[in-house]
């Protein structure tokens, strides 16, 4: 039985802040940050946008591309995020109710730093493959924050990507060829209970965390499937900044041509659980039948999920049925000042 | 301010834009009604509204009420959806209210509407954004 993605959608808030705007507030050198992180601007959620609202919109777009799957037939819904609006009360219940997936469905919120989105995809795919449900949805969404002035503040962004999985042969857009996960206990990034902003182990976040997990997971799935980098049309890796995904891709043997389609971070920032899944939506927007796609996420703590997809003949028929990810990224932008950004993100202490 | 119980009862209309269509005269009511304002009929079927419409009229609130603080200027718009139903919604993602025009095409998006302070529940529903 073939199982794969039968619908996908992305949502990017319209607001953006330029890197120079942040650097100016902290007296930092914007040019060296831009060169060092390869970041130009990032998305900023409005006061009325959060993980729940972005998940609903991304999911509605996935349904638009699903060939008319009725929401009540979706048997499982997973929302991966590290910025669920409630500490206790699931995001998934609101999203499920808004989509019409509830009440007969298995619903759960997932957390694993930046890889919670691919976890949801992993579970959704597995449940369909096991025959437990006909359709299952995995969503990655975040409105993450870095402490004011911290290096993370230049990258933490907002966005969501949703994927509907199913086994209807005539609906599959991208067949899942294989999955692979690689996980260790690595203290590179964390946020304790009641803390507003996360902490990170500075240099520790690079080699032993991001690079080690992504290369191990990507090499693992290529060994398992017998594919080599040259077999893939596109490869998407987690995007904490503009620089890392290209560096890890080249180290694994991929070319710029294979990496650039899913490389959104220079203009989007790091959307955490949404990051590599949103990169995948940009690839699905233009991929052609028969092409192979590699997706490898990374979540601090730490772990990497990998997927190999094979594009079917159906994908080109649905690409234009919902907003294209690059079009959302490049158009209708509303630029905000640091003052507006600080207010939107609740960084200003208000009177009681 | 909306109560969590009332919001919960209204999830079908607030979350999924479910309206009632009179089986007698076909008039669509949103929010759903018990008695049809067109023919006094009491039989309805549930229809889900499309999320596309146009601005019929609008007003700008410069001092928003409790629960909507920090959202000034708040733009309230009467939006006519494709099916003919009209709904009063907030117009979001418009940084400058002078950009709003009667007849402007809009789309409804799922958004946070209000919250009961930092410790209370969060109310969700739809807002109009420029299409
Ligand atoms: Zn009637």
Short mmCIF file of N, CA, C and O in Angstrom, two decimals, chain B:
data_model
loop_
_atom_site.label_atom_id
_atom_site.label_comp_id
_atom_site.label_asym_id
_atom_site.label_seq_id
_atom_site.Cartn_x
_atom_site.Cartn_y
_atom_site.Cartn_z
N UNK B 1 -17.89 41.77 27.73
CA UNK B 1 -16.95 40.74 27.25
C UNK B 1 -17.66 39.40 27.13
O UNK B 1 -18.50 39.06 27.93
N UNK B 2 -17.28 38.67 26.09
CA UNK B 2 -17.83 37.35 25.81
C UNK B 2 -17.53 36.40 26.97
O UNK B 2 -16.44 36.45 27.51
N UNK B 3 -18.49 35.52 27.32
CA UNK B 3 -18.18 34.52 28.34
C UNK B 3 -17.72 33.24 27.65
O UNK B 3 -18.14 32.97 26.52
N UNK B 4 -16.85 32.46 28.32
CA UNK B 4 -16.40 31.20 27.70
C UNK B 4 -17.57 30.29 27.35
O UNK B 4 -17.53 29.62 26.32
N UNK B 5 -18.62 30.28 28.18
CA UNK B 5 -19.76 29.39 27.92
C UNK B 5 -20.50 29.81 26.64
O UNK B 5 -20.87 28.98 25.82
N UNK B 6 -20.69 31.12 26.48
CA UNK B 6 -21.39 31.59 25.29
C UNK B 6 -20.54 31.34 24.04
O UNK B 6 -21.02 30.89 23.01
N UNK B 7 -19.24 31.63 24.16
CA UNK B 7 -18.34 31.40 23.03
C UNK B 7 -18.40 29.93 22.62
O UNK B 7 -18.47 29.60 21.43
N UNK B 8 -18.41 29.05 23.62
CA UNK B 8 -18.41 27.61 23.36
C UNK B 8 -19.67 27.17 22.61
O UNK B 8 -19.61 26.39 21.67
N UNK B 9 -20.83 27.74 23.02
CA UNK B 9 -22.09 27.42 22.32
C UNK B 9 -22.04 27.89 20.87
O UNK B 9 -22.69 27.32 20.00
N UNK B 10 -21.27 28.95 20.63
CA UNK B 10 -21.26 29.54 19.30
C UNK B 10 -20.09 29.08 18.41
O UNK B 10 -19.87 29.65 17.35
N UNK B 11 -19.37 28.05 18.86
CA UNK B 11 -18.23 27.55 18.05
C UNK B 11 -18.61 27.25 16.60
O UNK B 11 -17.87 27.62 15.69
N UNK B 12 -19.76 26.56 16.35
CA UNK B 12 -20.04 26.23 14.93
C UNK B 12 -20.07 27.47 14.04
O UNK B 12 -19.54 27.46 12.94
N UNK B 13 -20.68 28.57 14.52
CA UNK B 13 -20.72 29.77 13.69
C UNK B 13 -19.42 30.56 13.74
O UNK B 13 -18.96 31.11 12.75
N UNK B 14 -18.79 30.60 14.93
CA UNK B 14 -17.57 31.39 15.07
C UNK B 14 -16.37 30.71 14.41
O UNK B 14 -15.53 31.35 13.80
N UNK B 15 -16.24 29.40 14.60
CA UNK B 15 -15.07 28.66 14.11
C UNK B 15 -15.23 28.20 12.67
O UNK B 15 -14.27 28.14 11.91
N UNK B 16 -16.44 27.75 12.31
CA UNK B 16 -16.61 27.11 11.00
C UNK B 16 -17.53 27.90 10.08
O UNK B 16 -17.85 27.44 8.99
N UNK B 17 -17.99 29.07 10.50
CA UNK B 17 -18.86 29.92 9.68
C UNK B 17 -20.11 29.17 9.23
O UNK B 17 -20.53 29.25 8.08
N UNK B 18 -20.69 28.41 10.16
CA UNK B 18 -21.92 27.69 9.84
C UNK B 18 -23.10 28.65 9.95
O UNK B 18 -23.26 29.35 10.94
N UNK B 19 -23.92 28.69 8.89
CA UNK B 19 -25.09 29.55 8.84
C UNK B 19 -26.31 28.67 8.64
O UNK B 19 -26.19 27.46 8.40
N UNK B 20 -27.51 29.27 8.76
CA UNK B 20 -28.73 28.48 8.53
C UNK B 20 -29.41 28.97 7.26
O UNK B 20 -29.54 30.17 7.03
N UNK B 21 -29.83 28.02 6.41
CA UNK B 21 -30.58 28.38 5.22
C UNK B 21 -32.03 27.91 5.39
O UNK B 21 -32.28 26.74 5.67
N UNK B 22 -32.95 28.83 5.24
CA UNK B 22 -34.36 28.53 5.40
C UNK B 22 -34.79 27.57 4.29
O UNK B 22 -34.58 27.85 3.11
N UNK B 23 -35.39 26.45 4.67
CA UNK B 23 -35.80 25.47 3.65
C UNK B 23 -37.04 25.96 2.91
O UNK B 23 -37.37 25.47 1.84
N UNK B 24 -37.75 26.97 3.48
CA UNK B 24 -38.96 27.53 2.87
C UNK B 24 -38.60 28.53 1.77
O UNK B 24 -38.95 28.36 0.62
N UNK B 25 -37.86 29.61 2.16
CA UNK B 25 -37.60 30.69 1.20
C UNK B 25 -36.14 30.79 0.75
O UNK B 25 -35.79 31.59 -0.10
N UNK B 26 -35.26 29.98 1.38
CA UNK B 26 -33.86 29.95 0.93
C UNK B 26 -32.97 31.03 1.52
O UNK B 26 -31.77 31.08 1.22
N UNK B 27 -33.53 31.89 2.38
CA UNK B 27 -32.72 32.97 2.95
C UNK B 27 -31.66 32.41 3.91
O UNK B 27 -31.94 31.54 4.72
N UNK B 28 -30.44 32.91 3.76
CA UNK B 28 -29.35 32.46 4.63
C UNK B 28 -29.20 33.44 5.79
O UNK B 28 -29.09 34.65 5.57
N UNK B 29 -29.22 32.93 7.01
CA UNK B 29 -29.04 33.76 8.20
C UNK B 29 -27.72 33.44 8.87
O UNK B 29 -27.41 32.28 9.13
N UNK B 30 -26.96 34.48 9.16
CA UNK B 30 -25.71 34.32 9.90
C UNK B 30 -25.58 35.49 10.85
O UNK B 30 -25.60 36.63 10.40
N UNK B 31 -25.47 35.24 12.16
CA UNK B 31 -25.51 33.92 12.79
C UNK B 31 -26.86 33.22 12.58
O UNK B 31 -27.85 33.88 12.30
N UNK B 32 -26.87 31.88 12.76
CA UNK B 32 -28.09 31.11 12.52
C UNK B 32 -29.25 31.62 13.39
O UNK B 32 -29.03 32.10 14.49
N UNK B 33 -30.47 31.53 12.86
CA UNK B 33 -31.67 32.00 13.57
C UNK B 33 -32.58 30.84 13.91
O UNK B 33 -32.47 29.75 13.34
N UNK B 34 -33.52 31.11 14.80
CA UNK B 34 -34.55 30.12 15.15
C UNK B 34 -35.77 30.35 14.25
O UNK B 34 -36.46 29.42 13.87
N UNK B 35 -36.01 31.63 13.91
CA UNK B 35 -37.13 31.98 13.04
C UNK B 35 -36.56 32.75 11.84
O UNK B 35 -35.74 33.65 12.02
N UNK B 36 -36.96 32.38 10.63
CA UNK B 36 -36.45 33.04 9.44
C UNK B 36 -36.94 34.49 9.36
O UNK B 36 -38.15 34.73 9.40
N UNK B 37 -36.03 35.47 9.23
CA UNK B 37 -36.47 36.85 9.14
C UNK B 37 -37.17 37.15 7.80
O UNK B 37 -37.84 38.17 7.68
N UNK B 38 -37.05 36.25 6.84
CA UNK B 38 -37.67 36.47 5.54
C UNK B 38 -39.12 36.02 5.51
O UNK B 38 -40.01 36.74 5.05
N UNK B 39 -39.43 34.80 6.05
CA UNK B 39 -40.77 34.23 5.89
C UNK B 39 -41.32 33.64 7.19
O UNK B 39 -42.36 32.98 7.16
N UNK B 40 -40.65 33.87 8.30
CA UNK B 40 -41.06 33.34 9.61
C UNK B 40 -40.98 31.80 9.66
O UNK B 40 -41.50 31.17 10.59
N UNK B 41 -40.32 31.20 8.68
CA UNK B 41 -40.19 29.75 8.66
C UNK B 41 -39.30 29.27 9.80
O UNK B 41 -38.49 30.02 10.34
N UNK B 42 -39.49 27.98 10.19
CA UNK B 42 -38.71 27.45 11.31
C UNK B 42 -37.88 26.23 10.91
O UNK B 42 -37.30 25.55 11.75
N UNK B 43 -37.83 25.91 9.64
CA UNK B 43 -37.04 24.77 9.18
C UNK B 43 -35.78 25.29 8.48
O UNK B 43 -35.88 26.11 7.58
N UNK B 44 -34.63 24.78 8.93
CA UNK B 44 -33.36 25.26 8.37
C UNK B 44 -32.45 24.09 8.03
O UNK B 44 -32.56 23.01 8.60
N UNK B 45 -31.53 24.35 7.11
CA UNK B 45 -30.42 23.41 6.92
C UNK B 45 -29.13 24.20 7.15
O UNK B 45 -29.09 25.42 6.95
N UNK B 46 -28.09 23.48 7.61
CA UNK B 46 -26.83 24.14 7.91
C UNK B 46 -26.00 24.29 6.65
O UNK B 46 -25.84 23.32 5.90
N UNK B 47 -25.50 25.50 6.39
CA UNK B 47 -24.59 25.69 5.26
C UNK B 47 -23.32 26.36 5.80
O UNK B 47 -23.37 27.10 6.77
N UNK B 48 -22.19 26.05 5.18
CA UNK B 48 -20.93 26.68 5.57
C UNK B 48 -20.66 27.81 4.60
O UNK B 48 -20.64 27.61 3.38
N UNK B 49 -20.46 29.01 5.15
CA UNK B 49 -20.25 30.17 4.29
C UNK B 49 -18.86 30.13 3.65
O UNK B 49 -17.91 29.62 4.25
N UNK B 50 -18.76 30.69 2.47
CA UNK B 50 -17.45 30.84 1.84
C UNK B 50 -16.74 31.94 2.61
O UNK B 50 -17.34 32.68 3.36
N UNK B 51 -15.47 32.08 2.43
CA UNK B 51 -14.75 33.07 3.22
C UNK B 51 -14.37 34.29 2.37
O UNK B 51 -13.48 35.04 2.70
N UNK B 52 -15.10 34.47 1.26
CA UNK B 52 -14.81 35.62 0.39
C UNK B 52 -15.97 36.60 0.43
O UNK B 52 -17.14 36.20 0.41
N UNK B 53 -15.65 37.89 0.46
CA UNK B 53 -16.70 38.89 0.48
C UNK B 53 -16.17 40.27 0.16
O UNK B 53 -15.03 40.43 -0.28
N UNK B 54 -17.03 41.28 0.40
CA UNK B 54 -16.63 42.67 0.18
C UNK B 54 -17.09 43.53 1.35
O UNK B 54 -18.05 43.19 2.04
N UNK B 55 -16.40 44.64 1.56
CA UNK B 55 -16.74 45.57 2.62
C UNK B 55 -17.97 46.38 2.20
O UNK B 55 -17.95 47.03 1.15
N UNK B 56 -19.05 46.32 3.02
CA UNK B 56 -20.26 47.09 2.74
C UNK B 56 -20.12 48.47 3.37
O UNK B 56 -20.40 49.49 2.76
N UNK B 57 -19.67 48.49 4.62
CA UNK B 57 -19.39 49.75 5.30
C UNK B 57 -18.44 49.46 6.46
O UNK B 57 -18.23 48.30 6.80
N UNK B 58 -17.85 50.50 7.02
CA UNK B 58 -16.88 50.26 8.10
C UNK B 58 -16.77 51.48 9.01
O UNK B 58 -17.21 52.58 8.66
N UNK B 59 -16.21 51.26 10.19
CA UNK B 59 -15.96 52.35 11.12
C UNK B 59 -14.63 52.10 11.82
O UNK B 59 -14.20 50.95 11.94
N UNK B 60 -13.97 53.16 12.24
CA UNK B 60 -12.67 53.03 12.89
C UNK B 60 -12.81 53.42 14.36
O UNK B 60 -13.28 54.51 14.67
N UNK B 61 -12.44 52.51 15.27
CA UNK B 61 -12.52 52.76 16.71
C UNK B 61 -11.12 53.08 17.22
O UNK B 61 -10.23 52.24 17.15
N UNK B 62 -10.94 54.29 17.71
CA UNK B 62 -9.60 54.69 18.15
C UNK B 62 -9.32 54.35 19.61
O UNK B 62 -8.17 54.26 20.02
N UNK B 63 -10.39 54.16 20.40
CA UNK B 63 -10.21 53.73 21.80
C UNK B 63 -10.97 52.42 21.99
O UNK B 63 -12.15 52.43 22.28
N UNK B 64 -10.29 51.30 21.75
CA UNK B 64 -10.98 50.00 21.78
C UNK B 64 -11.46 49.64 23.18
O UNK B 64 -10.88 50.09 24.17
N UNK B 65 -12.54 48.84 23.27
CA UNK B 65 -13.06 48.40 24.57
C UNK B 65 -12.15 47.39 25.25
O UNK B 65 -11.20 46.89 24.64
N UNK B 66 -12.46 47.07 26.52
CA UNK B 66 -11.69 46.09 27.29
C UNK B 66 -11.58 44.77 26.53
O UNK B 66 -12.54 44.34 25.92
N UNK B 67 -10.42 44.17 26.59
CA UNK B 67 -10.20 42.91 25.89
C UNK B 67 -9.61 43.12 24.51
O UNK B 67 -9.08 42.20 23.91
N UNK B 68 -9.72 44.34 24.00
CA UNK B 68 -9.20 44.65 22.67
C UNK B 68 -8.09 45.69 22.74
O UNK B 68 -7.73 46.30 21.74
N UNK B 69 -7.57 45.90 23.97
CA UNK B 69 -6.51 46.89 24.15
C UNK B 69 -5.32 46.55 23.25
O UNK B 69 -5.06 45.39 22.95
N UNK B 70 -4.62 47.55 22.83
CA UNK B 70 -3.43 47.31 22.01
C UNK B 70 -3.78 47.03 20.56
O UNK B 70 -2.91 46.72 19.76
N UNK B 71 -5.07 47.10 20.21
CA UNK B 71 -5.45 46.83 18.83
C UNK B 71 -5.90 48.11 18.11
O UNK B 71 -6.44 48.06 17.01
N UNK B 72 -5.68 49.28 18.74
CA UNK B 72 -6.07 50.54 18.11
C UNK B 72 -5.15 50.85 16.93
O UNK B 72 -3.96 50.58 17.01
N UNK B 73 -5.63 51.43 15.84
CA UNK B 73 -7.06 51.65 15.59
C UNK B 73 -7.74 50.35 15.16
O UNK B 73 -7.22 49.60 14.34
N UNK B 74 -8.91 50.12 15.77
CA UNK B 74 -9.68 48.91 15.50
C UNK B 74 -10.65 49.22 14.36
O UNK B 74 -11.44 50.16 14.47
N UNK B 75 -10.56 48.46 13.28
CA UNK B 75 -11.46 48.72 12.15
C UNK B 75 -12.57 47.68 12.17
O UNK B 75 -12.30 46.48 12.13
N UNK B 76 -13.81 48.12 12.29
CA UNK B 76 -14.96 47.21 12.26
C UNK B 76 -15.63 47.34 10.90
O UNK B 76 -15.90 48.46 10.45
N UNK B 77 -15.88 46.23 10.27
CA UNK B 77 -16.45 46.28 8.92
C UNK B 77 -17.67 45.39 8.81
O UNK B 77 -17.71 44.29 9.38
N UNK B 78 -18.68 45.86 8.10
CA UNK B 78 -19.81 45.01 7.73
C UNK B 78 -19.41 44.38 6.40
O UNK B 78 -19.17 45.09 5.42
N UNK B 79 -19.30 43.07 6.40
CA UNK B 79 -18.83 42.36 5.21
C UNK B 79 -19.96 41.53 4.62
O UNK B 79 -20.65 40.81 5.35
N UNK B 80 -20.17 41.65 3.32
CA UNK B 80 -21.15 40.79 2.65
C UNK B 80 -20.40 39.65 2.00
O UNK B 80 -19.52 39.85 1.15
N UNK B 81 -20.76 38.43 2.43
CA UNK B 81 -20.10 37.25 1.88
C UNK B 81 -20.77 36.85 0.56
O UNK B 81 -21.86 37.31 0.25
N UNK B 82 -20.06 36.02 -0.20
CA UNK B 82 -20.53 35.61 -1.53
C UNK B 82 -21.98 35.13 -1.55
O UNK B 82 -22.72 35.40 -2.48
N UNK B 83 -22.38 34.45 -0.44
CA UNK B 83 -23.73 33.88 -0.37
C UNK B 83 -24.79 34.94 -0.07
O UNK B 83 -25.98 34.65 0.00
N UNK B 84 -24.35 36.18 0.21
CA UNK B 84 -25.31 37.24 0.51
C UNK B 84 -25.45 37.53 2.00
O UNK B 84 -26.01 38.54 2.38
N UNK B 85 -24.95 36.63 2.85
CA UNK B 85 -25.03 36.87 4.29
C UNK B 85 -24.08 38.00 4.67
O UNK B 85 -23.01 38.15 4.07
N UNK B 86 -24.51 38.82 5.65
CA UNK B 86 -23.66 39.92 6.10
C UNK B 86 -23.21 39.69 7.53
O UNK B 86 -23.99 39.19 8.36
N UNK B 87 -21.98 40.04 7.82
CA UNK B 87 -21.46 39.85 9.17
C UNK B 87 -20.56 41.02 9.55
O UNK B 87 -19.85 41.56 8.71
N UNK B 88 -20.65 41.40 10.84
CA UNK B 88 -19.80 42.49 11.35
C UNK B 88 -18.52 41.87 11.88
O UNK B 88 -18.57 41.05 12.79
N UNK B 89 -17.40 42.23 11.29
CA UNK B 89 -16.12 41.64 11.71
C UNK B 89 -15.05 42.72 11.82
O UNK B 89 -15.20 43.82 11.28
N UNK B 90 -13.96 42.35 12.50
CA UNK B 90 -12.81 43.23 12.54
C UNK B 90 -12.04 43.10 11.22
O UNK B 90 -11.97 42.00 10.66
N UNK B 91 -11.50 44.20 10.76
CA UNK B 91 -10.67 44.17 9.55
C UNK B 91 -9.21 44.19 10.02
O UNK B 91 -8.79 45.15 10.67
N UNK B 92 -8.46 43.13 9.72
CA UNK B 92 -7.09 43.00 10.21
C UNK B 92 -6.08 43.17 9.09
O UNK B 92 -6.45 43.19 7.91
N UNK B 93 -4.82 43.29 9.46
CA UNK B 93 -3.72 43.40 8.49
C UNK B 93 -3.86 44.63 7.60
O UNK B 93 -3.41 44.61 6.44
N UNK B 94 -4.48 45.68 8.13
CA UNK B 94 -4.55 46.96 7.42
C UNK B 94 -3.87 47.99 8.32
O UNK B 94 -4.48 48.50 9.25
N UNK B 95 -2.59 48.28 8.10
CA UNK B 95 -1.87 49.16 9.01
C UNK B 95 -2.41 50.60 8.99
O UNK B 95 -2.31 51.30 9.98
N UNK B 96 -2.99 51.02 7.88
CA UNK B 96 -3.48 52.38 7.76
C UNK B 96 -4.97 52.37 7.40
O UNK B 96 -5.34 51.99 6.30
N UNK B 97 -5.85 52.78 8.35
CA UNK B 97 -7.30 52.71 8.11
C UNK B 97 -7.74 53.50 6.88
O UNK B 97 -8.80 53.21 6.31
N UNK B 98 -6.94 54.49 6.46
CA UNK B 98 -7.35 55.28 5.29
C UNK B 98 -7.27 54.45 3.99
O UNK B 98 -7.72 54.88 2.94
N UNK B 99 -6.69 53.23 4.10
CA UNK B 99 -6.62 52.35 2.92
C UNK B 99 -7.93 51.60 2.69
O UNK B 99 -8.13 50.99 1.65
N UNK B 100 -8.82 51.60 3.71
CA UNK B 100 -10.06 50.83 3.59
C UNK B 100 -11.05 51.54 2.67
O UNK B 100 -11.19 52.76 2.72
N UNK B 101 -11.68 50.78 1.80
CA UNK B 101 -12.65 51.32 0.85
C UNK B 101 -13.92 50.48 0.88
O UNK B 101 -13.85 49.26 1.02
N UNK B 102 -15.07 51.12 0.72
CA UNK B 102 -16.33 50.38 0.56
C UNK B 102 -16.23 49.63 -0.77
O UNK B 102 -15.77 50.19 -1.77
N UNK B 103 -16.61 48.36 -0.75
CA UNK B 103 -16.51 47.54 -1.95
C UNK B 103 -15.20 46.78 -2.06
O UNK B 103 -15.00 45.98 -2.97
N UNK B 104 -14.31 47.04 -1.09
CA UNK B 104 -12.99 46.38 -1.09
C UNK B 104 -13.15 44.86 -0.90
O UNK B 104 -13.87 44.42 -0.01
N UNK B 105 -12.51 44.05 -1.76
CA UNK B 105 -12.60 42.59 -1.58
C UNK B 105 -11.81 42.13 -0.35
O UNK B 105 -10.68 42.58 -0.14
N UNK B 106 -12.42 41.29 0.44
CA UNK B 106 -11.76 40.76 1.64
C UNK B 106 -11.95 39.25 1.72
O UNK B 106 -12.76 38.67 1.01
N UNK B 107 -11.16 38.68 2.62
CA UNK B 107 -11.21 37.23 2.84
C UNK B 107 -11.28 37.04 4.35
O UNK B 107 -10.67 37.83 5.09
N UNK B 108 -12.04 36.07 4.84
CA UNK B 108 -12.09 35.83 6.28
C UNK B 108 -10.98 34.86 6.68
O UNK B 108 -10.80 33.83 6.04
N UNK B 109 -10.24 35.25 7.71
CA UNK B 109 -9.19 34.37 8.24
C UNK B 109 -9.44 34.10 9.72
O UNK B 109 -9.97 34.95 10.42
N UNK B 110 -9.01 32.92 10.16
CA UNK B 110 -9.14 32.52 11.55
C UNK B 110 -8.15 33.30 12.38
O UNK B 110 -6.95 33.29 12.10
N UNK B 111 -8.63 34.03 13.38
CA UNK B 111 -7.77 34.88 14.20
C UNK B 111 -8.20 34.84 15.66
O UNK B 111 -9.30 34.43 15.98
N UNK B 112 -7.29 35.30 16.49
CA UNK B 112 -7.58 35.50 17.90
C UNK B 112 -8.44 36.76 17.98
O UNK B 112 -8.08 37.80 17.44
N UNK B 113 -9.59 36.68 18.66
CA UNK B 113 -10.50 37.83 18.73
C UNK B 113 -10.25 38.63 20.00
O UNK B 113 -10.17 39.85 19.98
N UNK B 114 -10.16 37.95 21.12
CA UNK B 114 -9.95 38.63 22.40
C UNK B 114 -9.47 37.59 23.41
O UNK B 114 -9.50 36.39 23.14
N UNK B 115 -9.01 38.06 24.56
CA UNK B 115 -8.65 37.13 25.62
C UNK B 115 -9.03 37.73 26.96
O UNK B 115 -9.08 38.95 27.10
N UNK B 116 -9.31 36.83 27.92
CA UNK B 116 -9.68 37.31 29.26
C UNK B 116 -8.41 37.53 30.07
O UNK B 116 -8.10 36.78 30.98
N UNK B 117 -7.65 38.55 29.70
CA UNK B 117 -6.39 38.81 30.40
C UNK B 117 -5.38 37.71 30.14
O UNK B 117 -5.57 36.84 29.30
N UNK B 118 -4.27 37.74 30.90
CA UNK B 118 -3.18 36.78 30.67
C UNK B 118 -3.50 35.38 31.17
O UNK B 118 -2.91 34.42 30.73
N UNK B 119 -4.45 35.28 32.14
CA UNK B 119 -4.72 33.98 32.75
C UNK B 119 -6.01 33.33 32.24
O UNK B 119 -6.25 32.16 32.51
N UNK B 120 -6.83 34.08 31.50
CA UNK B 120 -8.13 33.54 31.10
C UNK B 120 -8.09 32.83 29.76
O UNK B 120 -7.02 32.57 29.20
N UNK B 121 -9.29 32.51 29.26
CA UNK B 121 -9.35 31.80 27.99
C UNK B 121 -9.13 32.76 26.83
O UNK B 121 -9.23 33.98 26.98
N UNK B 122 -8.83 32.19 25.68
CA UNK B 122 -8.61 32.97 24.46
C UNK B 122 -9.80 32.70 23.54
O UNK B 122 -10.19 31.54 23.36
N UNK B 123 -10.38 33.77 23.00
CA UNK B 123 -11.51 33.62 22.08
C UNK B 123 -11.01 33.69 20.65
O UNK B 123 -10.31 34.63 20.29
N UNK B 124 -11.42 32.71 19.85
CA UNK B 124 -11.03 32.68 18.44
C UNK B 124 -12.25 32.86 17.55
O UNK B 124 -13.37 32.58 17.96
N UNK B 125 -12.02 33.31 16.35
CA UNK B 125 -13.10 33.48 15.39
C UNK B 125 -12.51 33.97 14.09
O UNK B 125 -11.35 33.69 13.79
N UNK B 126 -13.31 34.70 13.31
CA UNK B 126 -12.82 35.17 12.01
C UNK B 126 -12.71 36.68 11.94
O UNK B 126 -13.51 37.40 12.53
N UNK B 127 -11.71 37.14 11.22
CA UNK B 127 -11.55 38.54 10.90
C UNK B 127 -11.42 38.62 9.38
O UNK B 127 -11.03 37.66 8.73
N UNK B 128 -11.72 39.81 8.86
CA UNK B 128 -11.54 40.03 7.43
C UNK B 128 -10.14 40.58 7.20
O UNK B 128 -9.63 41.36 8.00
N UNK B 129 -9.49 40.15 6.14
CA UNK B 129 -8.20 40.70 5.74
C UNK B 129 -8.30 41.05 4.25
O UNK B 129 -9.12 40.48 3.53
N UNK B 130 -7.49 42.00 3.78
CA UNK B 130 -7.55 42.35 2.36
C UNK B 130 -7.32 41.10 1.49
O UNK B 130 -6.41 40.33 1.76
N UNK B 131 -8.18 40.90 0.48
CA UNK B 131 -8.05 39.70 -0.35
C UNK B 131 -6.95 39.88 -1.38
O UNK B 131 -6.65 40.98 -1.79
#
